[in-house]
XYZ file of C-alpha atoms in Angstrom:
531
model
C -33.378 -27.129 -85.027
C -31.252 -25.372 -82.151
C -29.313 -22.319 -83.518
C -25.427 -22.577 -82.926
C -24.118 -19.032 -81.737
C -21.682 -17.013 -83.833
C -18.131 -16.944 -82.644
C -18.586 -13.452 -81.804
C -22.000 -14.269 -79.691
C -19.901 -16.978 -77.840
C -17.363 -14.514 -77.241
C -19.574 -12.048 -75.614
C -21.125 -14.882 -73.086
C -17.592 -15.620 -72.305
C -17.137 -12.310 -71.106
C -20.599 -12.023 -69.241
C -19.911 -15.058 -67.751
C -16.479 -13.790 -66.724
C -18.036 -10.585 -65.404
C -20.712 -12.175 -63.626
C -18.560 -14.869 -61.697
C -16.014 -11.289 -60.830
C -19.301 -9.437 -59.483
C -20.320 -13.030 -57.473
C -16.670 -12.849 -55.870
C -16.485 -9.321 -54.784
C -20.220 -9.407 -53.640
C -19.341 -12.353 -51.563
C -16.523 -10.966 -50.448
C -18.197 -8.165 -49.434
C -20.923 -10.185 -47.837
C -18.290 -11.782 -45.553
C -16.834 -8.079 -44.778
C -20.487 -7.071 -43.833
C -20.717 -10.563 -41.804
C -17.477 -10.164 -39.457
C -18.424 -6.168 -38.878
C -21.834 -7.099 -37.774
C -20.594 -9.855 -35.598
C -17.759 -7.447 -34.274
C -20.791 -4.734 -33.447
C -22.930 -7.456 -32.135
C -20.393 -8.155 -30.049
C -19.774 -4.426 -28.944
C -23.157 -4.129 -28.479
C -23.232 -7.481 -25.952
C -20.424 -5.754 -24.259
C -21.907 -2.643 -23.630
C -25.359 -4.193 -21.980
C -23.426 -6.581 -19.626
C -21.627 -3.417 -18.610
C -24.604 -1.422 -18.553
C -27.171 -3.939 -16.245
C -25.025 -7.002 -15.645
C -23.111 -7.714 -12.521
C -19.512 -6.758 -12.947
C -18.291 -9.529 -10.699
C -15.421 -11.021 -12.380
C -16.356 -14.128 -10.247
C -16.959 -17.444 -12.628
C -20.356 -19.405 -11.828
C -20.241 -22.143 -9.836
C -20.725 -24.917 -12.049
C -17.355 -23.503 -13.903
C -15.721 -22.974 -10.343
C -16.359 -26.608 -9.844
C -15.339 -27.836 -13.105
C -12.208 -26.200 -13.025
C -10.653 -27.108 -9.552
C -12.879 -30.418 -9.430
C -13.145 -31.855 -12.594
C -11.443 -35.155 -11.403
C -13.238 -35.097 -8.017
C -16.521 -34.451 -9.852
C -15.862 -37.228 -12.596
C -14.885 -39.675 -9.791
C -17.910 -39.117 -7.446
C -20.211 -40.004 -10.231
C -18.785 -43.512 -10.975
C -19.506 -46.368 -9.166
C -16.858 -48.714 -7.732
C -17.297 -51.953 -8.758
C -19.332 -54.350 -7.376
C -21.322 -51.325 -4.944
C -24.464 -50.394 -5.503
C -25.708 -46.429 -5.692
C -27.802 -45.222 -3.031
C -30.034 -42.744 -3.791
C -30.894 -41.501 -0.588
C -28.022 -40.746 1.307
C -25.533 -37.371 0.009
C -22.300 -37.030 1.496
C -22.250 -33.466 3.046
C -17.867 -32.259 3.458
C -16.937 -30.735 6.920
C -16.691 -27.692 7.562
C -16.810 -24.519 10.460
C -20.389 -22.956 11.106
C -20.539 -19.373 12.336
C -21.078 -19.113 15.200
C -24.901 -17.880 16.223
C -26.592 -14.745 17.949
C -25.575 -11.512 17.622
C -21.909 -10.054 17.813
C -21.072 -7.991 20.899
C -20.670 -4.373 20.665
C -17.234 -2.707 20.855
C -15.159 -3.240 23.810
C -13.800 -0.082 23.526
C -16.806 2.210 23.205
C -17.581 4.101 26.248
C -20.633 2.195 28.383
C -23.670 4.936 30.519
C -24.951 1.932 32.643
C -28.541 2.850 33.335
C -29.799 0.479 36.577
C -33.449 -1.051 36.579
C -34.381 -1.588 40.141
C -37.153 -2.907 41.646
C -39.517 -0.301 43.929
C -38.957 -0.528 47.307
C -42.644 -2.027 47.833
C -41.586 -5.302 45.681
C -38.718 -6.299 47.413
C -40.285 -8.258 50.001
C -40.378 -12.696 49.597
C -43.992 -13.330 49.090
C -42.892 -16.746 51.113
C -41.669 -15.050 54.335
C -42.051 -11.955 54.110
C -38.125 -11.520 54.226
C -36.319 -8.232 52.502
C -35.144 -9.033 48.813
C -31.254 -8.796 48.908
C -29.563 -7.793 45.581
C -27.570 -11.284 44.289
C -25.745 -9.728 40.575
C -27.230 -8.013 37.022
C -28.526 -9.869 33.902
C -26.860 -7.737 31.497
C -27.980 -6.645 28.146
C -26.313 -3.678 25.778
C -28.101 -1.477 22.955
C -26.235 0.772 20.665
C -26.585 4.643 20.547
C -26.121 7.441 19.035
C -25.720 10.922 20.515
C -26.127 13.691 17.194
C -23.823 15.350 15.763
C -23.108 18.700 17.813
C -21.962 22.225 16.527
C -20.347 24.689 18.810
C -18.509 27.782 18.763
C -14.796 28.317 20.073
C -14.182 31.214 21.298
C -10.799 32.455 21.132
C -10.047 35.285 23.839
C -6.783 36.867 23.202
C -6.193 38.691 26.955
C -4.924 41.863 26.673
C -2.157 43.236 29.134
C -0.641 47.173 29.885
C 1.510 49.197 32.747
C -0.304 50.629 35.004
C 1.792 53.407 35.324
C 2.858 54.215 31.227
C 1.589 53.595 28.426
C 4.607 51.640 27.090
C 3.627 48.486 28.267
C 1.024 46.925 26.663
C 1.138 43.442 25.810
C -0.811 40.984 23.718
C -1.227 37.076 24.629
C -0.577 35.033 21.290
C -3.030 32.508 20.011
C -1.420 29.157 18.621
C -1.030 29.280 14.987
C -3.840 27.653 12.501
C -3.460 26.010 9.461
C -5.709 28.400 8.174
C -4.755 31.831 9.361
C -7.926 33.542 10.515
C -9.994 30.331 9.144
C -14.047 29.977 10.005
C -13.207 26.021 10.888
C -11.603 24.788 13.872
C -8.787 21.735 13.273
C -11.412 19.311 14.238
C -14.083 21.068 12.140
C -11.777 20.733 9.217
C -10.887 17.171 10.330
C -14.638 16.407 10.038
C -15.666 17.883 7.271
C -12.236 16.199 5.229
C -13.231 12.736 6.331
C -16.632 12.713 5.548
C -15.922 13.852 2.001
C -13.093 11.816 1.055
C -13.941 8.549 3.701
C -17.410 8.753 3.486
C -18.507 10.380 -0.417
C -20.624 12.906 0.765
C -20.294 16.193 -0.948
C -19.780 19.161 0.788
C -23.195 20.587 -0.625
C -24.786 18.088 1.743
C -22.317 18.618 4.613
C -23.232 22.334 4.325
C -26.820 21.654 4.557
C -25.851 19.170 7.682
C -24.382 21.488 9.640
C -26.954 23.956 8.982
C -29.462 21.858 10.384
C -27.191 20.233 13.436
C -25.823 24.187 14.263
C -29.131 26.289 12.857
C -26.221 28.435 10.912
C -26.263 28.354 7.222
C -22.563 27.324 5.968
C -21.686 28.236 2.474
C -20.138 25.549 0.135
C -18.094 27.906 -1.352
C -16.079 28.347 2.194
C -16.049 24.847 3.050
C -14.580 24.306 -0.281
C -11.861 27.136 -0.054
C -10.738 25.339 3.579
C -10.576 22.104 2.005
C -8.198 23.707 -0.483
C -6.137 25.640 1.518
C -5.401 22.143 4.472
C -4.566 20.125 0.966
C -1.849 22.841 -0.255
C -0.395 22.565 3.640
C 0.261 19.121 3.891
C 1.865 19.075 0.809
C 5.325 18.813 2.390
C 3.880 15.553 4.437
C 2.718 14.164 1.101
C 6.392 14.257 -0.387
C 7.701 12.868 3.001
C 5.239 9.762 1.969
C 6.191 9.649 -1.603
C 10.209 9.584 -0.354
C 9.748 6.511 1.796
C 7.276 5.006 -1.246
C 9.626 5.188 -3.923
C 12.950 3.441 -1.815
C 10.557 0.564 -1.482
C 11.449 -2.927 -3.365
C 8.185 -3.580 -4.707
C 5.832 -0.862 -5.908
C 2.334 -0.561 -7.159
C 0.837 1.697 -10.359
C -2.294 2.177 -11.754
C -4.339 5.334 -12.947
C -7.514 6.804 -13.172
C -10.142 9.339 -14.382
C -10.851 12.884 -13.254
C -13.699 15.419 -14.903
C -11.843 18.795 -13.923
C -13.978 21.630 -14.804
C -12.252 24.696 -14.711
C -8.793 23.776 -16.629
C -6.472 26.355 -18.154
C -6.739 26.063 -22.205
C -8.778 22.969 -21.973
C -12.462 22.140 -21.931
C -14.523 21.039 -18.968
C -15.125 16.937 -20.689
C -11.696 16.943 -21.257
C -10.627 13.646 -19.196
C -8.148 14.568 -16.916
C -6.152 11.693 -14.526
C -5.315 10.301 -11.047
C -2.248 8.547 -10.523
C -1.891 5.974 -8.266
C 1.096 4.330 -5.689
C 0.833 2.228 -2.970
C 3.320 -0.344 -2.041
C 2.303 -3.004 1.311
C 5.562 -1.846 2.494
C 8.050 0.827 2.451
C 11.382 1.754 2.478
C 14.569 0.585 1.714
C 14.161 -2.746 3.510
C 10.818 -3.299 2.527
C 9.997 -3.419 6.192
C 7.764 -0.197 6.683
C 4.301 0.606 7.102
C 1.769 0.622 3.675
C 1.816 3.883 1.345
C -1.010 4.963 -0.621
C -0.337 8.320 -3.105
C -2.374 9.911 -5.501
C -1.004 12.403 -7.677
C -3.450 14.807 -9.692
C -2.331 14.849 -13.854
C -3.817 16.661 -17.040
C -2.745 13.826 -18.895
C -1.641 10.012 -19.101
C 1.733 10.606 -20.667
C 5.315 9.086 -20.125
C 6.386 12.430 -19.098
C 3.996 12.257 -16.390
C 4.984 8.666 -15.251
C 8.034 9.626 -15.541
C 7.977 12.407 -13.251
C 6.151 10.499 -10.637
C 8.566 8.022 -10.471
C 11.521 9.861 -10.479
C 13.754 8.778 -7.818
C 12.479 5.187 -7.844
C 15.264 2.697 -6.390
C 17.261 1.090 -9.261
C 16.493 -2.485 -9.544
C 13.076 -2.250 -7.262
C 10.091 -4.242 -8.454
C 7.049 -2.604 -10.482
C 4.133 -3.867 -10.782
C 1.290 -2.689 -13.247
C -1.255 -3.227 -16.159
C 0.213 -2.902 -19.929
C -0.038 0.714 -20.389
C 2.863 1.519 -21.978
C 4.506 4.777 -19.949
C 5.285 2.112 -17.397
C 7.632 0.408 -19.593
C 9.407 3.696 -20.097
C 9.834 3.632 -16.096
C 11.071 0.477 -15.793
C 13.675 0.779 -18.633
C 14.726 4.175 -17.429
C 15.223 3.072 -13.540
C 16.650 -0.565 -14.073
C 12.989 -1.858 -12.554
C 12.112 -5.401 -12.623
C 8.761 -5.100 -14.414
C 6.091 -7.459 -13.606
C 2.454 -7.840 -15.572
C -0.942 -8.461 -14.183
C -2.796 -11.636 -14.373
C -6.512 -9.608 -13.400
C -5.729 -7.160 -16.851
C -5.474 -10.577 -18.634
C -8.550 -12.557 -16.952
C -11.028 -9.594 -17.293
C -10.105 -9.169 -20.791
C -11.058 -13.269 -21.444
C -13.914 -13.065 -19.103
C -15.258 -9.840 -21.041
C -14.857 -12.361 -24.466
C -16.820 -15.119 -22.792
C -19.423 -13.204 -21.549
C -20.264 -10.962 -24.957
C -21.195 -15.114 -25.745
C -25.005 -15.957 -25.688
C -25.439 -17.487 -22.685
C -25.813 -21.087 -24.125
C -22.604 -20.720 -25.698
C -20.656 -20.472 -22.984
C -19.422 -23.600 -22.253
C -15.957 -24.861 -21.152
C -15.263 -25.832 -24.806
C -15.080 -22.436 -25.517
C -11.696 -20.564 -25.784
C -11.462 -17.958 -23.337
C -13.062 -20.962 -21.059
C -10.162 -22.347 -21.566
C -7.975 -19.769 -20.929
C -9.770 -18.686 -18.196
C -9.451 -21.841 -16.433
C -5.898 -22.108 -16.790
C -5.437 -19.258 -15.413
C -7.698 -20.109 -12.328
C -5.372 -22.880 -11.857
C -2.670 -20.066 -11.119
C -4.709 -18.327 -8.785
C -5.825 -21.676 -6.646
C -2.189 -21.775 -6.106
C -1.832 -18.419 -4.925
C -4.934 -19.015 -2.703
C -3.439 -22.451 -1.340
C -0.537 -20.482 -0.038
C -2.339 -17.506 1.355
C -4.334 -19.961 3.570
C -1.049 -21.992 4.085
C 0.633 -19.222 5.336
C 3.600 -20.091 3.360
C 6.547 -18.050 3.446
C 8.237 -15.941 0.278
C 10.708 -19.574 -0.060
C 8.103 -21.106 -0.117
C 5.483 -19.968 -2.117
C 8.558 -19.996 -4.993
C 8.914 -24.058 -4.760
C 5.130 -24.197 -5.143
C 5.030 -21.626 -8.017
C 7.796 -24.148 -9.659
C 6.222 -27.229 -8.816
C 2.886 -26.053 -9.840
C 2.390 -22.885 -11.689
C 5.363 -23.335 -13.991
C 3.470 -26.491 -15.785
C 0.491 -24.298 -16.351
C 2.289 -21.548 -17.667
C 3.468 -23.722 -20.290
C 0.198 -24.555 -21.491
C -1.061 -21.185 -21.650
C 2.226 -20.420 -23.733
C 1.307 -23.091 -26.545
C -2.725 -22.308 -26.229
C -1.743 -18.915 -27.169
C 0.694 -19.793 -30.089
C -1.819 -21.982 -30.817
C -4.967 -19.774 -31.545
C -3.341 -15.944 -31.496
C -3.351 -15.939 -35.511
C -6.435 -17.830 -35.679
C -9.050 -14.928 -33.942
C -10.036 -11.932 -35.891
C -7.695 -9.131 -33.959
C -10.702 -6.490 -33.437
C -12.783 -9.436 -31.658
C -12.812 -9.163 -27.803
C -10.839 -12.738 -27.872
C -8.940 -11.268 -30.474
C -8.079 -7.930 -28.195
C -7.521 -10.521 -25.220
C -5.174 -12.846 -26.899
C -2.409 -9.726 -28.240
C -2.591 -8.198 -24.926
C -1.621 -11.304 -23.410
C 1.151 -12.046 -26.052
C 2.163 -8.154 -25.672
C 3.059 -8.735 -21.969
C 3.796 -12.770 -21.960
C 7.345 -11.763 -20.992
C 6.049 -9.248 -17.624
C 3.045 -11.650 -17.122
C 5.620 -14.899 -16.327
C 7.650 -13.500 -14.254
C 6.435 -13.518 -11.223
C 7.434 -16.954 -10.696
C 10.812 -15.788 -9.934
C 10.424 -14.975 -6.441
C 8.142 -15.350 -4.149
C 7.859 -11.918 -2.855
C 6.347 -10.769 -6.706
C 2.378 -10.470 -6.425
C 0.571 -12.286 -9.156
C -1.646 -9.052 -10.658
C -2.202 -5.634 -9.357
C -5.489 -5.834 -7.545
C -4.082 -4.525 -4.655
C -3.743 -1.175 -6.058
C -6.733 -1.155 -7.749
C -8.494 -1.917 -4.316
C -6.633 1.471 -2.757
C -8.240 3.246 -5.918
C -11.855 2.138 -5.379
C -12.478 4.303 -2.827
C -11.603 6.966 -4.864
C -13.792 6.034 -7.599
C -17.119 5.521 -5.079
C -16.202 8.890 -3.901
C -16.304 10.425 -7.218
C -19.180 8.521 -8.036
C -20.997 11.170 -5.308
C -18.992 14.522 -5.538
C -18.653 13.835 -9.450
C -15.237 16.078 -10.399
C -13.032 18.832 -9.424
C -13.970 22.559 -10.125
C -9.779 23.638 -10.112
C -6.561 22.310 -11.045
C -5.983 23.418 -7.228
C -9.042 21.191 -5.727
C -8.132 17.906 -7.508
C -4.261 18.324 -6.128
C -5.571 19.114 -3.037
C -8.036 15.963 -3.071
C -5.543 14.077 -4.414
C -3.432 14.807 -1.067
C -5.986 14.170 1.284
C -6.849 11.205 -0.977
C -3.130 9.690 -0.323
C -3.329 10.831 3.930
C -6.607 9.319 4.501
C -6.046 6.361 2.370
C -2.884 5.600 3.851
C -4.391 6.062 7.346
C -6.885 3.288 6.452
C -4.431 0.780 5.546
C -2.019 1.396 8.989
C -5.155 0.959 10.256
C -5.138 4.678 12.024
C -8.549 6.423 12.675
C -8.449 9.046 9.302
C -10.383 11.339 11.646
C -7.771 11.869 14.432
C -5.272 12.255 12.731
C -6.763 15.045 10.710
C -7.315 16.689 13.643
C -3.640 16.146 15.412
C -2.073 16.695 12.416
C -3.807 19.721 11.603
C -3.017 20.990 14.901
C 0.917 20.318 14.783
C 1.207 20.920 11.070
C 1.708 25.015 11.307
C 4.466 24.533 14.272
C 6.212 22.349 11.873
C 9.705 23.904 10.320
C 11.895 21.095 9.080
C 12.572 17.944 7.202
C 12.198 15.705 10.766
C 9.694 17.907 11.873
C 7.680 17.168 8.718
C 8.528 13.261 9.072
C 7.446 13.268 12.528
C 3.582 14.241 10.988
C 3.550 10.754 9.142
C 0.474 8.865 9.739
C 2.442 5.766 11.773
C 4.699 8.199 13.337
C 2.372 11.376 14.911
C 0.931 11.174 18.573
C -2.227 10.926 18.608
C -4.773 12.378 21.491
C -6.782 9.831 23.590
């Protein structure tokens, strides 16, 4: 016979029970804490190996390329119309333009040293009739090459003049001022060794070891570095000249970047220190000038530092940029119209999809879905770029067709924003795109806005393979003056100008310059260049 338990044994099961099914709850509650943070680091960790050793091509695979512009193409090549029958081995190849074959001709415009091949005089006699050979034309046929780099001396003989009858009269003919007073570089020296740096990424360790070897004289890095210093700190006054006609443009361009700056007043040599950067595809007031690129050298990313590069800025001009927030300071303060960038926004998806294993990346999954939404606004975009539409234009087809699928991006994120654990990489994605809906839409409006801000992050990479060679700035003094050169050079590349000559002309005209126009007249577009 089965004992009954006591009240008071009942009691204390009860309360075991009780205590048992509280420790079950908060264990699985823990469990399912533990769970999400080892997804979230799983995910981190995903992350950091695709940016570690996978390509960082934002590109989408083909297969997704294809399913998202072609999905009713695709779908209605694989059925059959009725009553055909499939054949198997025929494939219907689309038109298109081959390159043309063989190799490209040289430049036009390099200089030609024709070298003649002639027979000898003893073979130019028919072996028919004995007759003399009589020249009928040239079969042609060009090589490229390359004469070394050569390193001379200039030297500068200042003639000295005096009476021949007292001793009053001696004169002294002047030489033409230098940018550097009394500077070891010629113009084009300087020109040279500036453009190979900031154009080409080779540190001036190596250029001090070329032109040891090309002149037999060993060049310290220390004095090539000084010279760099000193030309950036003179064409300072051309830099503002720049950042006058940059700022009265409509529509203007911001991003930023890093810069390791060594030797830093009251701050330590890993601080992170930043490059600012403007462009705008065309300046001043009418929006009608040449392409601007500035860099401006910061200790910090703050609005006080936005602010101060952007002071002046046309009220009610355009700005576009990523979501950092300084720039909305700057576009509340000058009355901007504020645009966001579509590229911030895809990146962050396409980061989501690809911390995915790789057989879960399907187009079932969200950010595929974003993702191709938002290639749908970009194949409009491309459609008018090969178009050619105009700025009217471009606006009727943003209406017609970019409007609809800004719509369903709107409810897909309304949809699913609450629904993703925030410190996900969706999760991250989905509030930055609901933080700058309101910039992101906008550039329907007209159709002069640009859809993201690639364009300025283009004019940055060159900085960034640069510093990917010379790796940071000793001084405060050498990452303004980079910075500078930076903004010339760059600039120079996009008016299409040779960065090279106009070092060397401007370096030349830059110490007889004394004025506002005279300063102006310096400007990449503007300065006469030597043949």
């Amino acid at each position: 016979m089965v004992n009954m338990p006591t009240p008071d044994e009942f009691a204390a099961l009860q309360r075991a029970l009780a205590e048992a099914t509280q420790r079950n709850a908060a264990l699985s509650g823990e469990l399912r804490v533990t769970r999400t943070e080892r997804d979230l680091l799983k995910e981190q960790l995903n992350q950091f190996k695709r940016q570690l050793f996978a390509a960082k091509s934002e590109v989408l695979g083909t297969h997704q390329k294809d399913m998202f512009f072609n999905e009713a193409e695709a779908e209605g090549a694989a059925a059959q119309p009725a009553g055909e029958e499939a054949d198997d081995n025929r494939v219907e190849v689309p038109a298109h333009k081959r390159a043309k074959r063989g190799r490209k001709p040289l430049d036009p415009a390099l200089p030609r040293e024709v070298v003649r091949h002639e027979l000898p005089e003893e073979e130019r006699t028919c072996p028919h009739d004995g007759a003399e050979l009589r020249e009928i034309g040239v079969e042609v046929s060009e090589q490229l090459d390359i004469v070394p780099q050569q390193v001379r001396v200039i030297r500068h003989e200042r003639v000295k003049y005096a009476c021949p009858c007292c001793d009053g009269g001696m004169r002294l003919a002047a030489k033409p001022p230098q940018v550097i007073p009394k500077g070891l570089l010629s113009e084009a020296a300087l020109a040279w060794v500036i453009s190979s740096k900031y154009l080409d990424g080779l540190p001036l360790y190596r250029q001090a070891a070329l032109l040891g070897r090309f002149g037999g004289t060993q060049m310290s890095r220390n004095t090539l570095a000084a010279s760099v210093v000193r030309v950036g700190q003179s064409v300072q006054p051309v830099i503002n000249a720049m950042r006058d006609q940059l700022l009265e443009a409509p529509l203007v361009f911001g991003d930023e970047t890093e810069l390791q700056v060594l030797k830093e007043p009251g701050r330590k040599a890993q601080a992170k220190s930043y490059v600012w950067a403007q462009m705008t595809q065309a300046s001043g007031p009418a929006g009608s000038g040449p392409p601007i690129r500035l860099f401006a050298y910061s200790p910090s990313r703050s609005t006080q530092t936005a602010r101060q590069l952007y002071a002046g800025m046309r009220s009610k001009g355009v700005l576009m940029s990523d979501g950092y927030e300084p720039y909305n300071a700057v576009a509340a303060e000058h009355g901007l119209v504020h645009l966001g960038c579509w590229a911030h926004c895809r990146r962050y998806l396409n980061d989501a999809l690809q911390a995915l294993p790789k057989d879960k990346r399907g187009p079932e999954q969200l950010p595929a879905q974003f993702l191709q939404l938002i290639a749908q606004l970009y194949k409009v975009e491309a459609d008018a770029r090969d178009a050619g539409f105009d700025t009217a234009t471009l606006k009727t087809q943003r209406s017609e067709r970019s409007v609809p699928v800004l719509d369903d991006l709107e409810r897909l994120l309304l949809t699913h924003l609450h629904g993703v654990l925030p410190g996900s990489l969706l999760g991250k994605a989905l509030h930055y795109m609901a933080s700058q809906w309101a910039k992101l839409k906008r550039y329907v409006d007209d159709g002069a806005y640009p859809i993201d801000n690639n364009p300025c992050e283009n004019a940055i990479r060159p900085f960034v393979v640069g510093r990917r060679n010379w790796l940071f700035a000793d001084t405060v003094a050498g990452a303004n003056a980079s910075a500078n050169l930076y903004s010339l050079l760059q600039t120079c590349a996009a008016n299409g100008i040779d960065g090279y000559r106009y070092l060397t002309a401007l370096l030349v005209a830059l110490p007889r310059a004394t004025n506002v126009d005279d300063y102006e007249a310096l400007l990449p577009w503007r300065i006469q260049l030597d043949d």
